[in-house]
JSON list of C-alpha atoms and ligand atoms in Angstrom, two decimals:
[
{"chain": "Q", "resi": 196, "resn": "UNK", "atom": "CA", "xyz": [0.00, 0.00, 0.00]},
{"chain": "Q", "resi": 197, "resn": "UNK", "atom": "CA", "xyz": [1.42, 3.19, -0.87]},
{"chain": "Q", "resi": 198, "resn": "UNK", "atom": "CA", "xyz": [2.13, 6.25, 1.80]},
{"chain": "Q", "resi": 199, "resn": "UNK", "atom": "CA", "xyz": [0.08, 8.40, -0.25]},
{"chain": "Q", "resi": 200, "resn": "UNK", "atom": "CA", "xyz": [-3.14, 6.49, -0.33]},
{"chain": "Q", "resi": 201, "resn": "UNK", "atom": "CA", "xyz": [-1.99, 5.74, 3.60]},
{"chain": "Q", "resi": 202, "resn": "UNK", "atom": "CA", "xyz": [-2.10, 9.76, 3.80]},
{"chain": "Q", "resi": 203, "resn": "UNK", "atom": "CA", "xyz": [-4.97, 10.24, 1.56]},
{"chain": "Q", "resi": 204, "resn": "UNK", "atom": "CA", "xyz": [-7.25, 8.10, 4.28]},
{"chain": "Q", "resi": 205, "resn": "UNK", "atom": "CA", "xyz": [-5.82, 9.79, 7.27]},
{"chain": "Q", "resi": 206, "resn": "UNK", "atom": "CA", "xyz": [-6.35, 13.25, 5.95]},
{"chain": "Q", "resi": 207, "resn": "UNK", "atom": "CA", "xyz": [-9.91, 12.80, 4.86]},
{"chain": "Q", "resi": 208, "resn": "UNK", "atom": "CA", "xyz": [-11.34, 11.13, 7.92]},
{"chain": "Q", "resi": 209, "resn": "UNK", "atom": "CA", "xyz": [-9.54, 13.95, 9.98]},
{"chain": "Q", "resi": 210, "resn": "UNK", "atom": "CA", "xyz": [-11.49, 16.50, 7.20]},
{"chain": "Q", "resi": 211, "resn": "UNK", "atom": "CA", "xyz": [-14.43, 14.39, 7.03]},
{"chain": "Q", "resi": 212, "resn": "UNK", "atom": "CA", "xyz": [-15.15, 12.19, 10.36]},
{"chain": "Q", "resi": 213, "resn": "UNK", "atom": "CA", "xyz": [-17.87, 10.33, 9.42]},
{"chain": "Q", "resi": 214, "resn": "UNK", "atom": "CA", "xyz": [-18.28, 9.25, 13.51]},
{"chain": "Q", "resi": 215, "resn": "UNK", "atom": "CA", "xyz": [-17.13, 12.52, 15.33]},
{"chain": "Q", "resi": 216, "resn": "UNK", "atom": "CA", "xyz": [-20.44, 13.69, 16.63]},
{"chain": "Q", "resi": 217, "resn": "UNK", "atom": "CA", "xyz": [-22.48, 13.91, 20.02]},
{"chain": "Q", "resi": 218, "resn": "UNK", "atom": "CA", "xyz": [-24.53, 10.12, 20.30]},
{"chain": "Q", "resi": 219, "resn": "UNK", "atom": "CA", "xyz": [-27.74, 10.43, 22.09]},
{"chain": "Q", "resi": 220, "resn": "UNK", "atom": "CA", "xyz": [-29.07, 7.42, 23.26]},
{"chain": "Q", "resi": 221, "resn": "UNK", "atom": "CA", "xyz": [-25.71, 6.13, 24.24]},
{"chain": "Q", "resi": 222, "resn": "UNK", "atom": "CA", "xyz": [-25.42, 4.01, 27.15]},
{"chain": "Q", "resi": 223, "resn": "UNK", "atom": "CA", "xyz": [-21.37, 3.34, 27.37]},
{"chain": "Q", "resi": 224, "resn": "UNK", "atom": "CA", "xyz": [-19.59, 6.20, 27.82]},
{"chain": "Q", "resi": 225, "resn": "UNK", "atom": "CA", "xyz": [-15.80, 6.33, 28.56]},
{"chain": "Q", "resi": 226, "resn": "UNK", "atom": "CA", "xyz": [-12.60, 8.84, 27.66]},
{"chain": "Q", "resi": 227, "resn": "UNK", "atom": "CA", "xyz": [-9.23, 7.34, 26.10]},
{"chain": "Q", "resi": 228, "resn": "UNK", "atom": "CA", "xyz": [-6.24, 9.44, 26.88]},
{"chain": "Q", "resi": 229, "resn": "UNK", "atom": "CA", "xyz": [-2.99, 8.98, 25.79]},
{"chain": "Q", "resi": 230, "resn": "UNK", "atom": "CA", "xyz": [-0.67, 11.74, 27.41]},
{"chain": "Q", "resi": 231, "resn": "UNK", "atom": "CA", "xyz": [2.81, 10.91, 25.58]},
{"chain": "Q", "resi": 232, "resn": "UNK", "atom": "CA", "xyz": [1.02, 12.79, 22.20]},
{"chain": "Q", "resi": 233, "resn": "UNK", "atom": "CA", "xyz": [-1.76, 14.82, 23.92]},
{"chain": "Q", "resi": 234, "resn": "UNK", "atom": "CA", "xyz": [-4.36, 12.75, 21.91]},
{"chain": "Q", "resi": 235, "resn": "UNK", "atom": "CA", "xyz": [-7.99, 12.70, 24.22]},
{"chain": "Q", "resi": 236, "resn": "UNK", "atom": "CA", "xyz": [-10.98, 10.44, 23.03]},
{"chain": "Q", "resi": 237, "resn": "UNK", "atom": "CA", "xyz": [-13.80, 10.24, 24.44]},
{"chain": "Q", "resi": 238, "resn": "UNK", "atom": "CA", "xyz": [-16.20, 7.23, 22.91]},
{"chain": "Q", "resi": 239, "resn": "UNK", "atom": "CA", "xyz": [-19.43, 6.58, 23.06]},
{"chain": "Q", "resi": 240, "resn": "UNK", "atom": "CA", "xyz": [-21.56, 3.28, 22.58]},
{"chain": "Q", "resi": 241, "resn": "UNK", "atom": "CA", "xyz": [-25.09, 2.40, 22.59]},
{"chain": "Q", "resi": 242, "resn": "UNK", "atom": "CA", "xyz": [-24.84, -1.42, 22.98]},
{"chain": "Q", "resi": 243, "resn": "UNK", "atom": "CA", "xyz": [-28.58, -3.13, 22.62]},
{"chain": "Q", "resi": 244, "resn": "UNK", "atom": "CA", "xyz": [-28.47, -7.66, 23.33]},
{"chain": "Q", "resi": 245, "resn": "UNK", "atom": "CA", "xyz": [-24.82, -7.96, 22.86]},
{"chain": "Q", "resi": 246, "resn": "UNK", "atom": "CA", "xyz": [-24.99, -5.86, 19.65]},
{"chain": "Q", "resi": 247, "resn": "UNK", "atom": "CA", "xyz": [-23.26, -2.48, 19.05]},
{"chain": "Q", "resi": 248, "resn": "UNK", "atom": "CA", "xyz": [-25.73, -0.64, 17.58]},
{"chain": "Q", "resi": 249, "resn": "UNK", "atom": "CA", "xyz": [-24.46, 2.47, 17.42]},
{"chain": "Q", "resi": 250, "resn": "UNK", "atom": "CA", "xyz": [-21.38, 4.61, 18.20]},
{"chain": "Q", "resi": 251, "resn": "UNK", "atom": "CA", "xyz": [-19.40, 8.28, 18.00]},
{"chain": "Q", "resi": 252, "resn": "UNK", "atom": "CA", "xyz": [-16.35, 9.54, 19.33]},
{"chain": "Q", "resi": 253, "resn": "UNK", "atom": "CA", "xyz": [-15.27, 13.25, 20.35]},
{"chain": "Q", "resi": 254, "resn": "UNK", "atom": "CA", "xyz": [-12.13, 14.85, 21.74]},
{"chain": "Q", "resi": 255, "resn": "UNK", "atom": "CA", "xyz": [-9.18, 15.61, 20.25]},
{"chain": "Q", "resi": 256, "resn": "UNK", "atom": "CA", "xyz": [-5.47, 14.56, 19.25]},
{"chain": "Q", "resi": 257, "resn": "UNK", "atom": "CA", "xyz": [-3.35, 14.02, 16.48]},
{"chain": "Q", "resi": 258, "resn": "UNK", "atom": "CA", "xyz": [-4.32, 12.49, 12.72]},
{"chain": "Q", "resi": 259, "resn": "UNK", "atom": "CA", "xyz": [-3.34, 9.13, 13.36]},
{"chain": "Q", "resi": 260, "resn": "UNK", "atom": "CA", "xyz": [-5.39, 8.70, 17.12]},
{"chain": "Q", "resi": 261, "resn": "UNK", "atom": "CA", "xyz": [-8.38, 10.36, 15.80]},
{"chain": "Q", "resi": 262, "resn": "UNK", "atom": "CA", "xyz": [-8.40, 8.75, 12.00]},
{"chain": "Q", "resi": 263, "resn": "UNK", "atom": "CA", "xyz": [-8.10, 5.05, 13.47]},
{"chain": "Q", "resi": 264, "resn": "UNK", "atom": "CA", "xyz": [-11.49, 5.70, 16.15]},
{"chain": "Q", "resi": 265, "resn": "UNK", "atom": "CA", "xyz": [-13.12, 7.00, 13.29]},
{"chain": "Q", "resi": 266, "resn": "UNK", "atom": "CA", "xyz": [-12.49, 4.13, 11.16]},
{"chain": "Q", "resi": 267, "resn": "UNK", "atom": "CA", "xyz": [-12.60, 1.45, 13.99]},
{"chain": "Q", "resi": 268, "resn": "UNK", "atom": "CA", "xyz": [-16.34, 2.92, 14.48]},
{"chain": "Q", "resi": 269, "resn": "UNK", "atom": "CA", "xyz": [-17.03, 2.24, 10.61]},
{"chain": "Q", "resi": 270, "resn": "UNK", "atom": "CA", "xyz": [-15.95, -1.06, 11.16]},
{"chain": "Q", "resi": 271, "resn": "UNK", "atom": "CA", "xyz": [-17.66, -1.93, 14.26]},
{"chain": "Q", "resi": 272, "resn": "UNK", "atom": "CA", "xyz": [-21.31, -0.33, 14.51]},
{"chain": "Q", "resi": 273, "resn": "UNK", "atom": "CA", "xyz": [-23.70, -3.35, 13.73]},
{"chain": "Q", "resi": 274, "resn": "UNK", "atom": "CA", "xyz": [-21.67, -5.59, 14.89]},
{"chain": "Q", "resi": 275, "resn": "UNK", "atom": "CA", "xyz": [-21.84, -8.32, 18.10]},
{"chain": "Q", "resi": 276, "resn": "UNK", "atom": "CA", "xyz": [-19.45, -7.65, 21.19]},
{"chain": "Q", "resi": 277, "resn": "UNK", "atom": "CA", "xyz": [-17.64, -10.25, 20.15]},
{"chain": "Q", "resi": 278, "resn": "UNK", "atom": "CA", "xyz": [-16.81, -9.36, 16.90]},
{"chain": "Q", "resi": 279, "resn": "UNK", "atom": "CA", "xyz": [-15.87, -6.19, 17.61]},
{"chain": "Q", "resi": 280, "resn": "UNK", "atom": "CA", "xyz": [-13.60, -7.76, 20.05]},
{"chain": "Q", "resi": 281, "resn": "UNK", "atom": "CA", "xyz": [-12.16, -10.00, 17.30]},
{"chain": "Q", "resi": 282, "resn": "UNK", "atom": "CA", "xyz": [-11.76, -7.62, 15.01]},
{"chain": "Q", "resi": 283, "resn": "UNK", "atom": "CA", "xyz": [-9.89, -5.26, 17.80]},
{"chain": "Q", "resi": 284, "resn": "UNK", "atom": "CA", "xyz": [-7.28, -8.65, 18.76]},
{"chain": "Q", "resi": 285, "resn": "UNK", "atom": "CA", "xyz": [-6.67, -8.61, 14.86]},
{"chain": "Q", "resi": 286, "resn": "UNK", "atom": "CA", "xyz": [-5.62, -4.53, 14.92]},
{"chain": "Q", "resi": 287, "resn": "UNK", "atom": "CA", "xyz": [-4.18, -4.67, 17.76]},
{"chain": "Q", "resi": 288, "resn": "UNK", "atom": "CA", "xyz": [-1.85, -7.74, 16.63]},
{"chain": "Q", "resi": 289, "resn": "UNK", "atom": "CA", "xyz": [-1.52, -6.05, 13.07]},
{"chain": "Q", "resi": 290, "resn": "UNK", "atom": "CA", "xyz": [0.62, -3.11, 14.83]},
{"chain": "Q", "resi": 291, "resn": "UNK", "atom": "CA", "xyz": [2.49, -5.23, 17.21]},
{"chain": "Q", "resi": 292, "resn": "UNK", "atom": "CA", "xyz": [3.55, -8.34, 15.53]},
{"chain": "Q", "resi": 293, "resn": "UNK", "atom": "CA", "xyz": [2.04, -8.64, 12.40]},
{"chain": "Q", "resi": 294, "resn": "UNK", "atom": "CA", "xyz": [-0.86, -10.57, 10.46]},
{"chain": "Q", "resi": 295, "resn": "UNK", "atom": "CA", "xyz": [-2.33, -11.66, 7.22]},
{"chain": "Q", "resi": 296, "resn": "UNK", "atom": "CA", "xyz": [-3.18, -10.36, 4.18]},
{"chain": "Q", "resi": 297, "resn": "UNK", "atom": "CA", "xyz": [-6.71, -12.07, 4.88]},
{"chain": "Q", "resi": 298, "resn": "UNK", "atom": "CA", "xyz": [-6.45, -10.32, 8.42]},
{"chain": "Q", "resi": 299, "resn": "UNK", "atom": "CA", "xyz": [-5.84, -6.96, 7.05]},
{"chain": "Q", "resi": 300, "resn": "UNK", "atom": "CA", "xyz": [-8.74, -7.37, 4.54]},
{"chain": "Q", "resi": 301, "resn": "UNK", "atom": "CA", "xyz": [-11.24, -7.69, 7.47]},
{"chain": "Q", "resi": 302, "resn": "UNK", "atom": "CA", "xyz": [-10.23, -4.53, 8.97]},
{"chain": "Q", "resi": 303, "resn": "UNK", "atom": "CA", "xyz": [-10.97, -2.79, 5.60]},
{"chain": "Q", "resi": 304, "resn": "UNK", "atom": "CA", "xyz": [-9.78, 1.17, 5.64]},
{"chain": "Q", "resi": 305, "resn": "UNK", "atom": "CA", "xyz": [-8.13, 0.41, 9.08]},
{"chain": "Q", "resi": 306, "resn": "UNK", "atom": "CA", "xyz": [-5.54, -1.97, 7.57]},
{"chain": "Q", "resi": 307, "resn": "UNK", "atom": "CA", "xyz": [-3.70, 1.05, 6.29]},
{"chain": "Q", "resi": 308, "resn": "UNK", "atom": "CA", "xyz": [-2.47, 2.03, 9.54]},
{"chain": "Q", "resi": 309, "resn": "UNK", "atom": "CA", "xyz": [-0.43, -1.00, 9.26]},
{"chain": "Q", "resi": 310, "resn": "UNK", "atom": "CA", "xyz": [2.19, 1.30, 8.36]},
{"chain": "Q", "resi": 311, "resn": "UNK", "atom": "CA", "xyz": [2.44, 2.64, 12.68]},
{"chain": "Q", "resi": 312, "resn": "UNK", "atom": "CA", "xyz": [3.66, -0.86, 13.65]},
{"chain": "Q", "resi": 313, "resn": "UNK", "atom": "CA", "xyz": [7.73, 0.79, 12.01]},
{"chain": "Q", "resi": 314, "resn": "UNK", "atom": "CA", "xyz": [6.94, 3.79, 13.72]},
{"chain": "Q", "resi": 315, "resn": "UNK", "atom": "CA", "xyz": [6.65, 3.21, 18.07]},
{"chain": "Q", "resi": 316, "resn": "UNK", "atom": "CA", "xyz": [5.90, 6.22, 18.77]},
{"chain": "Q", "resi": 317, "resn": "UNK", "atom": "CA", "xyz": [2.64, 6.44, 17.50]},
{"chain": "Q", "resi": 318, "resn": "UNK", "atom": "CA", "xyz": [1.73, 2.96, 18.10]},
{"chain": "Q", "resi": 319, "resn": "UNK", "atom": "CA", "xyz": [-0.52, 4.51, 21.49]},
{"chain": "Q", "resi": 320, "resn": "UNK", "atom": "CA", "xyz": [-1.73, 7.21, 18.93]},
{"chain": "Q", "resi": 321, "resn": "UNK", "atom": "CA", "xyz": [-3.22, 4.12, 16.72]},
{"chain": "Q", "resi": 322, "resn": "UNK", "atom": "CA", "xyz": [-4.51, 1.91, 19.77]},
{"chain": "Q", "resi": 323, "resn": "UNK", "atom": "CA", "xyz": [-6.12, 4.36, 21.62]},
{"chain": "Q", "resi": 324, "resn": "UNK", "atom": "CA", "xyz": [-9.64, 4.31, 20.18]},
{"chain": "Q", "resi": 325, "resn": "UNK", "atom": "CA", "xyz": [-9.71, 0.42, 20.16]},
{"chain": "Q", "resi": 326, "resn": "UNK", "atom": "CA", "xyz": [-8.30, -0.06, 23.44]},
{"chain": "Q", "resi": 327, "resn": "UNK", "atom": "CA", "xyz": [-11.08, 2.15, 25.03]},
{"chain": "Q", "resi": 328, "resn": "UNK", "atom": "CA", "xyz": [-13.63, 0.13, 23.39]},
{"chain": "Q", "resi": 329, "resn": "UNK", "atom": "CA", "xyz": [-11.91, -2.97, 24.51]},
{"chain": "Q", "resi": 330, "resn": "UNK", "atom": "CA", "xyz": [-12.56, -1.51, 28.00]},
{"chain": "Q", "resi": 331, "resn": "UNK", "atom": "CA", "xyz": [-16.04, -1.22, 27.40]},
{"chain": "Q", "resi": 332, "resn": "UNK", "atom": "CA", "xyz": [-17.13, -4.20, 25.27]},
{"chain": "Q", "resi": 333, "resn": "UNK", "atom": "CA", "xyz": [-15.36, -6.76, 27.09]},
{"chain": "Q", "resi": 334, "resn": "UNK", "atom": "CA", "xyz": [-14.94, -5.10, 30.93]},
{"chain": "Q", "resi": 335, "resn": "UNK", "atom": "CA", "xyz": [-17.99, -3.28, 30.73]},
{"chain": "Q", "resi": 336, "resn": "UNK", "atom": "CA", "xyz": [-16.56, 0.18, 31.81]},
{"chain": "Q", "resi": 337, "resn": "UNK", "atom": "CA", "xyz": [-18.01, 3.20, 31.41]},
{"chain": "Q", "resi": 338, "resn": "UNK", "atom": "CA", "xyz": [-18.00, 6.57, 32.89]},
{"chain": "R", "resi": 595, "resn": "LIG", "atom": "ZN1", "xyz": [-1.28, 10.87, 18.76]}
]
């Protein structure tokens, strides 16, 4: 994949969130912070029977943290719990170790940030929206 289609995506969902609004209804609720780049998200979920129906983000931070919620969210809304959670163990393993071409196709737009596993300091920057929903879909936090 090249850097400039990697760039391209980045850019436009920072532009043009699709999932960066207010989410009534919600009933999980909880803020991701990750100090070492200033990046602050706060995510919202409205889970109904195991199923995440809907879900927004707001906050703030650099292109990468706020690119990969808003793209996680694309991926995840209408999905079970536990597909969002197995989609999350294949990101999550894409930046640290590695994965499949197969892998990477399920995570669609996401699979771009592949690119943040050769650069460690923004690894937190591209976990931070999936980790927070991590916390809420499988430990049931929320604010
Ligand atoms: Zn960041």
């Amino acid at each position: 994949m090249s850097s400039t289609f990697y760039n391209e995506i980045l850019t436009d969902h920072n532009m043009n969130p699709i999932h960066k609004h207010e989410l009534e209804g919600a009933n999980f609720r909880l803020e991701g912070v990750n100090p070492s780049c200033g990046d602050d998200i706060i995510l919202n979920l409205k889970i109904e029977n195991d199923v995440i129906v809907d879900g927004a983000y707001e906050g703030d931070g650099c292109a990468i943290s706020q690119a990969s919620a808003d793209m996680m969210l694309d991926l995840i809304i209408g999905k079970s719990k536990e597909e969002a959670l197995r989609l999350s163990d294949i990101f999550m393993r894409m930046i640290k170790e590695g994965i499949t071409d197969e892998e990477r196709d399920e995570l669609e737009e996401a699979g771009v940030l592949q690119d943040v596993s050769h650069m460690p300091a923004r690894v937190k920057c591209a976990v931070l929206g999936w980790h927070t929903m991590e916390e809420m879909v499988r430990d049931g936090k929320t604010e």
